[in-house]
Amino acid sequence: MFHMAGFYFLCIFMFLPLVLCESVAKLQLSDTEINGVRVYELNVSNSRIDPDCYQRSTALLVNGQLPGPTIRVNRGDRVLITVRNLMPDFVGNGKSHGGNPNDLSIHFHGIRQYGSGHADGVPYVTQHPIPPGYEYTHDFRVVNQAGTYFYHAHVGLEEETVFGPFIVYDSDDSRPPEAMPPGSGSSSLSTPVRLQAGPFTYDDERIITMSEWWHRDRYTLENYMMGPEFVHLPDAESVLINGKTIYKPSKVPDRCEGYSVIPVEAGKTYRLRIIGATTFRTLGFAIAHHNLTIIEVDGEVVKPFETTYIEVAAGQRISALLHTDQIPQDYTIGTIRRWAEDADPHSNGLAILRYTYARDDSSENKIVPSDHPEFPSRLIAPWIWPQLEPYHGVDPVVYRPASRTIVLRSTDSKNPDGSTRWYINGVSYMDPAFPILDGLQTSQRRLPNYRQLKGSKTGYDATLGTYPIGHYELIDIVIQSTHKKHSYCRSHPWHTHGHSHWLLATGSGEYDPEYDQDTRNMPTPLYKDVTMVYPSLDHELEASSNDNDTSIGCGWSKIRILADNPGVWAVHCHNTLHMMMGMMVVFEEAPELIVPFTQNILLSV
Ligand SMILES: *[C@@H]1O[C@H](CO)[C@@H](O)[C@H](O)[C@H]1NC(C)=O
Ligand SMILES: *[C@@H]1O[C@H](CO)[C@@H](O)[C@H](O)[C@H]1NC(C)=O
Ligand SMILES: *[C@@H]1O[C@H](CO)[C@@H](O)[C@H](O)[C@H]1NC(C)=O
Ligand SMILES: [Cu+2]
């Protein structure tokens, strides 16, 4: 097996005839290590599933699992991940998001892709989307970062079920025994040792993904959202924890697998790696009778911060230590919709924390959790962000003057046909015809005129529909939310590809370039990759606005990136429904320094 897998490895690098490679590919394992390179394959295909015990329906899965398989690597590892689109060719008139709704691409969220922008997985930005029957191999090194990440589809609403954890360990010392690489020689019989990750030690870890599950199928939802009938985004019927919940506890089919069970032993400390794999909502997460001590946010190690609940927006990850110091029994893990404006905050996303005191564990998983954890009803903007501190101190780059400030002002409006779109500085993002990165590597190679851009109001360059930024520019980005008079101000969790960023400040109403230039209300900025723009009205501004105002500033966040990673990077709202409606921009960073990658090709399966 090892030799066969190694042979496949050669296929990629030595361009052996495709026929040979294809015959060998069939013997590939889903997680192998070849000469220190971690090799994975993610097969995406349709299955019939019923994750909330309501009715079986068709959904996309990765390797037949929900969530998809966990990818575990060590800091510094090189990985080869082959993504296969095993969906059928799409038949129908669906062109709901500009392309074939059965195209695919997978993004490794939070992995900064230093020098490997071609592996970032954003269709028409870094690669061609993978059509049904094709595959694409992501080849990258996980440089200088460790923590909790995940991968997810980046086409339409496929990420509803196409996602999985991506864990980067500091070293083997932070890997739980069951997560040791295959063939590493360590056995689960070895004496238990405490795991060491950065400054923290703990006994074991548990991965928890939170996601949403709609009873309507993906195409129906995509068409509704993008079409003229759109009124508001419908909430998912269920919130899933590790791919499961129960929609109607009073009426469950026999085959119902029940709630997810997180097994723990009493008297231990666990690192919970909580992943916000939602498409739409920000969720509160809590465990009855247990506090959580936050130690990591998006890969940044933070000073321990104890809290009774956490908030996780789409795309965010938080590690928290859990001490199993209560009476050994089952405890309810609960979720709630936060910042949900007009929606019901109640969520059916429940799971069970089970103290396993008996070896033979015959308890049922179907119990109706009664003892729900509590959440404060008051929403606090900007939550606990000003209190969290990076463990190793604040990066001094946050005190330097910025090279430039780019304001990304979002508005929404209706098209003449009745459909709704989001605009950033007046432009609603649409997929270009050809991947921007490929263009920069070939004929369209050019040098943006940074001097001219510094003088331009927004920094937008219509040539390729990008925001060009120069190498090592220190860019402050103000993300400005707006709303229409008498409409809700929505929350927006923004994500930066290719970079983590520092959140410097948040404010209500409209950002004022003069007054707010030096506003700093985050005393100890973290280096993370998702930042929420909270709805935060300025009451004077609201009072002075008239009924026809369509873009009243209703909250902003200022983040900073250091342009140290030449490439083409998506920056977008991680509320995927908003992103599909145009809430995205592309940063074209030091295009003259992008290293051409010649193997950026699709192969047939
Ligand atoms: C993925 O699909 C390929 C091609 O159909 C197959 O050879 C391989 O065994 C599959 N791998 C997994 C992990 O399902
Ligand atoms: C959790 O923290 C709160 C204060 O934040 C405290 O009142 C409570 O006793 C703690 N509960 C546990 C189980 O440690
Ligand atoms: C709002 O627009 C309507 C129709 O264009 C106009 O009649 C009305 O005077 C406007 N109201 C204000 C307060 O500007
Ligand atoms: Cu949004």
Tab-separated table of C-alpha atoms in Angstrom, residues 75-391:
chain	number	residue	atom	x	y	z
A	75	ARG	CA	2.848	22.795	12.171
A	76	GLY	CA	5.206	22.923	9.205
A	77	ASP	CA	3.796	19.830	7.461
A	78	ARG	CA	3.341	19.777	3.751
A	79	VAL	CA	-0.049	18.407	2.679
A	80	LEU	CA	-1.461	17.114	-0.558
A	81	ILE	CA	-5.232	17.035	-0.567
A	82	THR	CA	-7.061	15.711	-3.582
A	83	VAL	CA	-10.620	17.002	-3.839
A	84	ARG	CA	-12.850	14.899	-6.098
A	85	ASN	CA	-16.145	16.128	-7.402
A	86	LEU	CA	-18.231	12.952	-7.680
A	87	MET	CA	-21.512	14.826	-8.109
A	88	PRO	CA	-23.582	14.031	-11.177
A	89	ASP	CA	-23.608	16.516	-14.036
A	90	PHE	CA	-26.234	19.081	-13.258
A	91	VAL	CA	-29.351	18.845	-15.375
A	92	GLY	CA	-31.850	21.643	-15.080
A	93	ASN	CA	-32.010	25.340	-15.540
A	94	GLY	CA	-30.195	26.204	-12.323
A	95	LYS	CA	-27.600	28.877	-12.757
A	96	SER	CA	-28.385	30.182	-9.353
A	97	HIS	CA	-24.967	31.546	-8.467
A	98	GLY	CA	-23.451	32.255	-11.807
A	99	GLY	CA	-22.094	28.814	-12.625
A	100	ASN	CA	-22.906	25.127	-12.562
A	101	PRO	CA	-24.494	24.472	-9.151
A	102	ASN	CA	-22.659	21.131	-9.083
A	103	ASP	CA	-19.226	22.713	-9.441
A	104	LEU	CA	-17.046	22.379	-6.364
A	105	SER	CA	-14.088	23.906	-4.619
A	106	ILE	CA	-12.829	23.493	-1.076
A	107	HIS	CA	-11.251	26.215	1.022
A	108	PHE	CA	-8.963	25.507	4.000
A	109	HIS	CA	-10.299	28.155	6.308
A	110	GLY	CA	-7.710	30.047	8.337
A	111	ILE	CA	-4.743	28.323	6.676
A	112	ARG	CA	-2.763	31.303	5.467
A	113	GLN	CA	-1.318	29.605	2.361
A	114	TYR	CA	2.025	31.409	2.396
A	115	GLY	CA	3.258	31.227	-1.157
A	116	SER	CA	0.525	28.773	-2.142
A	117	GLY	CA	-2.440	30.917	-3.093
A	118	HIS	CA	-3.333	28.383	-5.782
A	119	ALA	CA	-4.388	26.016	-2.960
A	120	ASP	CA	-6.846	28.424	-1.298
A	121	GLY	CA	-9.880	26.921	-3.015
A	122	VAL	CA	-11.891	29.977	-4.059
A	123	PRO	CA	-13.561	29.447	-7.427
A	124	TYR	CA	-12.686	32.026	-10.086
A	125	VAL	CA	-10.289	33.697	-7.665
A	126	THR	CA	-7.545	31.109	-7.146
A	127	GLN	CA	-8.695	28.232	-9.352
A	128	HIS	CA	-11.288	27.006	-11.794
A	129	PRO	CA	-14.131	25.387	-9.903
A	130	ILE	CA	-13.963	21.591	-10.155
A	131	PRO	CA	-16.740	20.351	-12.462
A	132	PRO	CA	-18.450	17.005	-11.789
A	133	GLY	CA	-16.112	14.164	-12.703
A	134	TYR	CA	-12.907	16.129	-12.059
A	135	GLU	CA	-10.424	16.468	-9.231
A	136	TYR	CA	-7.978	19.075	-8.018
A	137	THR	CA	-4.975	18.546	-5.743
A	138	HIS	CA	-4.202	21.207	-3.148
A	139	ASP	CA	-0.493	21.308	-2.389
A	140	PHE	CA	0.622	23.524	0.481
A	141	ARG	CA	2.656	23.811	3.649
A	142	VAL	CA	1.093	24.803	6.944
A	143	VAL	CA	3.620	27.484	7.748
A	144	ASN	CA	4.022	28.981	11.190
A	145	GLN	CA	0.529	28.425	12.555
A	146	ALA	CA	-1.189	25.893	14.804
A	147	GLY	CA	-4.681	25.617	16.201
A	148	THR	CA	-8.241	24.851	15.181
A	149	TYR	CA	-9.226	25.321	11.558
A	150	PHE	CA	-11.673	23.713	9.156
A	151	TYR	CA	-12.284	23.143	5.509
A	152	HIS	CA	-15.516	23.860	3.665
A	153	ALA	CA	-16.917	24.089	0.157
A	154	HIS	CA	-16.787	27.577	-1.363
A	155	VAL	CA	-19.504	27.204	-4.018
A	156	GLY	CA	-23.080	28.251	-3.326
A	157	LEU	CA	-24.562	26.563	-0.262
A	158	GLU	CA	-22.591	23.324	-0.629
A	159	GLU	CA	-20.838	24.087	2.647
A	160	GLU	CA	-24.082	23.314	4.484
A	161	THR	CA	-22.801	19.713	4.581
A	162	VAL	CA	-19.390	19.863	2.906
A	163	PHE	CA	-17.033	20.718	5.750
A	164	GLY	CA	-14.721	19.077	8.243
A	165	PRO	CA	-12.203	19.945	10.975
A	166	PHE	CA	-8.600	20.780	10.061
A	167	ILE	CA	-6.458	20.589	13.178
A	168	VAL	CA	-2.875	21.826	13.217
A	169	TYR	CA	-0.838	20.522	16.173
A	170	ASP	CA	2.236	22.283	17.548
A	171	SER	CA	3.981	18.902	17.481
A	172	ASP	CA	3.295	15.273	18.369
A	173	ASP	CA	3.251	16.371	22.052
A	174	SER	CA	-0.109	17.998	21.506
A	175	ARG	CA	-1.664	15.094	19.595
A	176	PRO	CA	-4.021	12.837	21.513
A	177	PRO	CA	-3.019	9.152	21.163
A	178	GLU	CA	-5.972	8.359	18.890
A	179	ALA	CA	-4.930	11.221	16.635
A	180	MET	CA	-1.397	10.011	16.079
A	181	PRO	CA	-0.463	9.749	12.423
A	182	PRO	CA	-0.952	6.256	10.976
A	183	GLY	CA	2.189	4.180	11.300
A	184	SER	CA	3.817	6.516	13.782
A	185	GLY	CA	4.398	3.580	16.103
A	186	SER	CA	2.649	5.042	19.112
A	187	SER	CA	0.025	2.815	20.640
A	188	SER	CA	-3.113	3.700	22.505
A	189	LEU	CA	-1.856	1.440	25.321
A	190	SER	CA	0.884	3.883	26.186
A	191	THR	CA	0.573	5.438	29.617
A	192	PRO	CA	-1.602	8.544	29.566
A	193	VAL	CA	0.348	11.770	29.442
A	194	ARG	CA	-0.943	15.288	29.538
A	195	LEU	CA	-0.992	16.949	26.183
A	196	GLN	CA	1.047	20.078	25.815
A	197	ALA	CA	-0.059	22.753	23.378
A	198	GLY	CA	1.703	26.063	23.669
A	199	PRO	CA	1.470	27.151	27.308
A	200	PHE	CA	-1.444	24.812	28.125
A	201	THR	CA	-1.678	21.237	29.269
A	202	TYR	CA	-4.784	19.063	29.239
A	203	ASP	CA	-5.754	15.411	29.217
A	204	ASP	CA	-7.504	15.088	25.887
A	205	GLU	CA	-9.387	17.040	23.243
A	206	ARG	CA	-12.859	16.882	21.699
A	207	ILE	CA	-13.800	18.468	18.405
A	208	ILE	CA	-17.253	20.040	18.198
A	209	THR	CA	-18.667	21.371	14.939
A	210	MET	CA	-21.829	23.435	14.782
A	211	SER	CA	-23.663	23.688	11.474
A	212	GLU	CA	-27.109	24.310	10.038
A	213	TRP	CA	-29.488	21.977	8.257
A	214	TRP	CA	-32.319	23.150	6.035
A	215	HIS	CA	-35.235	20.913	5.111
A	216	ARG	CA	-35.379	22.606	1.722
A	217	ASP	CA	-32.791	21.302	-0.727
A	218	ARG	CA	-29.777	23.328	-1.712
A	219	TYR	CA	-30.939	24.234	-5.246
A	220	THR	CA	-34.328	25.473	-4.010
A	221	LEU	CA	-32.653	27.631	-1.383
A	222	GLU	CA	-30.023	28.996	-3.762
A	223	ASN	CA	-32.624	29.866	-6.380
A	224	TYR	CA	-34.887	31.503	-3.837
A	225	MET	CA	-32.078	33.590	-2.388
A	226	MET	CA	-30.765	34.813	-5.691
A	227	GLY	CA	-34.143	35.199	-7.381
A	228	PRO	CA	-36.888	37.833	-7.525
A	229	GLU	CA	-39.086	36.209	-4.834
A	230	PHE	CA	-36.467	36.732	-2.151
A	231	VAL	CA	-37.806	38.460	0.962
A	232	HIS	CA	-35.658	37.281	3.849
A	233	LEU	CA	-33.238	34.498	4.562
A	234	PRO	CA	-35.043	31.544	6.078
A	235	ASP	CA	-33.486	30.097	9.207
A	236	ALA	CA	-32.323	26.507	9.077
A	237	GLU	CA	-34.793	24.082	10.628
A	238	SER	CA	-32.013	22.535	12.705
A	239	VAL	CA	-28.673	23.369	14.222
A	240	LEU	CA	-26.440	20.299	14.146
A	241	ILE	CA	-23.719	19.477	16.640
A	242	ASN	CA	-21.202	17.094	15.090
A	243	GLY	CA	-23.756	16.495	12.358
A	244	LYS	CA	-26.724	15.523	14.521
A	245	THR	CA	-29.730	16.726	16.430
A	246	ILE	CA	-33.448	15.935	16.732
A	247	TYR	CA	-35.945	18.164	14.974
A	248	LYS	CA	-39.087	16.934	16.716
A	249	PRO	CA	-38.243	14.983	19.873
A	250	SER	CA	-41.910	13.955	20.209
A	251	LYS	CA	-41.863	12.125	16.889
A	252	VAL	CA	-38.629	10.396	15.949
A	253	PRO	CA	-38.254	7.678	13.327
A	254	ASP	CA	-36.808	4.319	14.455
A	255	ARG	CA	-33.565	4.861	12.633
A	256	CYS	CA	-32.927	8.101	14.546
A	257	GLU	CA	-29.378	8.215	15.872
A	258	GLY	CA	-30.278	10.840	18.436
A	259	TYR	CA	-28.073	13.584	19.760
A	260	SER	CA	-24.305	13.620	19.488
A	261	VAL	CA	-22.615	12.355	22.616
A	262	ILE	CA	-19.346	13.881	23.753
A	263	PRO	CA	-17.819	11.277	26.102
A	264	VAL	CA	-15.588	12.489	28.919
A	265	GLU	CA	-14.116	11.022	32.082
A	266	ALA	CA	-14.600	12.680	35.436
A	267	GLY	CA	-11.795	14.674	36.976
A	268	LYS	CA	-10.042	15.625	33.759
A	269	THR	CA	-9.395	18.677	31.626
A	270	TYR	CA	-10.437	18.639	27.998
A	271	ARG	CA	-9.682	21.043	25.212
A	272	LEU	CA	-12.903	21.557	23.281
A	273	ARG	CA	-12.190	22.713	19.753
A	274	ILE	CA	-15.424	24.440	18.802
A	275	ILE	CA	-15.899	25.168	15.113
A	276	GLY	CA	-18.502	27.583	13.748
A	277	ALA	CA	-19.261	25.720	10.522
A	278	THR	CA	-22.555	27.551	10.141
A	279	THR	CA	-23.657	29.081	6.869
A	280	PHE	CA	-25.789	31.837	8.322
A	281	ARG	CA	-26.090	32.341	12.072
A	282	THR	CA	-23.865	33.252	14.969
A	283	LEU	CA	-24.486	30.772	17.770
A	284	GLY	CA	-24.117	30.876	21.507
A	285	PHE	CA	-22.674	27.630	22.913
A	286	ALA	CA	-22.744	26.454	26.525
A	287	ILE	CA	-22.701	23.302	28.624
A	288	ALA	CA	-25.023	23.014	31.605
A	289	HIS	CA	-23.236	23.409	34.966
A	290	HIS	CA	-19.830	23.870	33.369
A	291	ASN	CA	-17.819	26.962	32.609
A	292	LEU	CA	-15.497	27.227	29.674
A	293	THR	CA	-12.014	28.730	29.682
A	294	ILE	CA	-11.152	30.198	26.314
A	295	ILE	CA	-7.521	29.522	25.313
A	296	GLU	CA	-7.512	29.858	21.531
A	297	VAL	CA	-9.308	31.968	18.933
A	298	ASP	CA	-8.781	31.210	15.211
A	299	GLY	CA	-5.323	29.775	15.885
A	300	GLU	CA	-4.222	32.576	18.239
A	301	VAL	CA	-3.382	31.403	21.763
A	302	VAL	CA	-5.005	33.696	24.328
A	303	LYS	CA	-4.682	34.239	28.065
A	304	PRO	CA	-7.185	31.956	29.827
A	305	PHE	CA	-10.586	33.633	29.974
A	306	GLU	CA	-13.375	31.976	31.937
A	307	THR	CA	-16.933	32.371	30.722
A	308	THR	CA	-20.310	30.684	31.099
A	309	TYR	CA	-20.961	30.623	27.333
A	310	ILE	CA	-19.234	31.473	24.094
A	311	GLU	CA	-20.392	33.078	20.869
A	312	VAL	CA	-19.225	31.562	17.594
A	313	ALA	CA	-19.921	33.289	14.289
A	314	ALA	CA	-19.792	31.555	10.918
A	315	GLY	CA	-16.168	30.698	10.257
A	316	GLN	CA	-14.964	31.315	13.817
A	317	ARG	CA	-13.203	28.738	16.013
A	318	ILE	CA	-12.668	28.811	19.730
A	319	SER	CA	-10.795	26.341	21.922
A	320	ALA	CA	-11.923	26.219	25.519
A	321	LEU	CA	-10.753	24.128	28.431
A	322	LEU	CA	-13.468	22.132	30.156
A	323	HIS	CA	-12.934	20.725	33.630
A	324	THR	CA	-15.051	17.640	34.280
A	325	ASP	CA	-15.463	18.427	37.952
A	326	GLN	CA	-19.226	17.948	38.356
A	327	ILE	CA	-21.276	14.950	39.511
A	328	PRO	CA	-20.744	12.202	36.896
A	329	GLN	CA	-23.891	12.137	34.737
A	330	ASP	CA	-25.166	13.513	31.416
A	331	TYR	CA	-25.159	17.283	30.867
A	332	THR	CA	-26.879	19.143	28.079
A	333	ILE	CA	-24.836	21.019	25.535
A	334	GLY	CA	-27.007	23.810	24.172
A	335	THR	CA	-26.889	26.439	21.464
A	336	ILE	CA	-28.838	29.623	20.828
A	337	ARG	CA	-29.022	32.038	17.890
A	338	ARG	CA	-27.286	35.288	18.802
A	339	TRP	CA	-27.566	38.545	16.825
A	340	ALA	CA	-30.524	36.977	15.080
A	341	GLU	CA	-32.537	40.199	14.704
A	342	ASP	CA	-36.011	39.123	13.666
A	343	ALA	CA	-35.479	35.374	14.199
A	344	ASP	CA	-36.364	33.102	17.096
A	345	PRO	CA	-33.192	32.841	19.181
A	346	HIS	CA	-34.202	29.366	20.354
A	347	SER	CA	-32.191	26.606	18.705
A	348	ASN	CA	-32.712	22.855	18.652
A	349	GLY	CA	-28.955	22.345	18.430
A	350	LEU	CA	-28.374	20.112	21.445
A	351	ALA	CA	-25.885	17.431	22.365
A	352	ILE	CA	-24.905	15.432	25.430
A	353	LEU	CA	-21.772	15.744	27.513
A	354	ARG	CA	-21.546	12.274	29.024
A	355	TYR	CA	-19.336	11.363	31.945
A	356	THR	CA	-18.463	7.764	31.167
A	357	TYR	CA	-17.872	6.241	34.557
A	358	ALA	CA	-18.733	2.725	33.474
A	359	ARG	CA	-16.668	0.973	30.811
A	360	ASP	CA	-19.726	-0.599	29.219
A	361	ASP	CA	-21.729	2.380	28.189
A	362	SER	CA	-25.260	1.338	27.414
A	363	SER	CA	-27.062	4.623	28.056
A	364	GLU	CA	-29.398	5.732	25.304
A	365	ASN	CA	-28.592	8.714	23.133
A	366	LYS	CA	-32.197	9.627	22.604
A	367	ILE	CA	-32.868	11.181	25.975
A	368	VAL	CA	-34.600	14.488	25.806
A	369	PRO	CA	-32.223	16.907	27.417
A	370	SER	CA	-34.041	18.772	30.146
A	371	ASP	CA	-31.416	20.658	32.062
A	372	HIS	CA	-30.527	23.219	29.372
A	373	PRO	CA	-27.634	25.613	29.857
A	374	GLU	CA	-28.572	29.238	30.291
A	375	PHE	CA	-27.641	32.185	28.139
A	376	PRO	CA	-27.900	35.856	29.039
A	377	SER	CA	-30.651	37.349	26.899
A	378	ARG	CA	-28.841	40.646	26.524
A	379	LEU	CA	-26.589	40.942	23.494
A	380	ILE	CA	-23.350	42.749	24.123
A	381	ALA	CA	-21.426	44.351	21.252
A	382	PRO	CA	-18.535	43.696	20.824
A	383	TRP	CA	-18.969	40.713	23.191
A	384	ILE	CA	-15.725	39.899	25.082
A	385	TRP	CA	-13.315	40.895	22.305
A	386	PRO	CA	-11.852	43.883	24.182
A	387	GLN	CA	-11.004	41.609	27.134
A	388	LEU	CA	-9.244	38.780	25.320
A	389	GLU	CA	-5.461	39.040	25.260
A	390	PRO	CA	-2.931	37.244	23.081
A	391	TYR	CA	-0.953	34.884	25.320
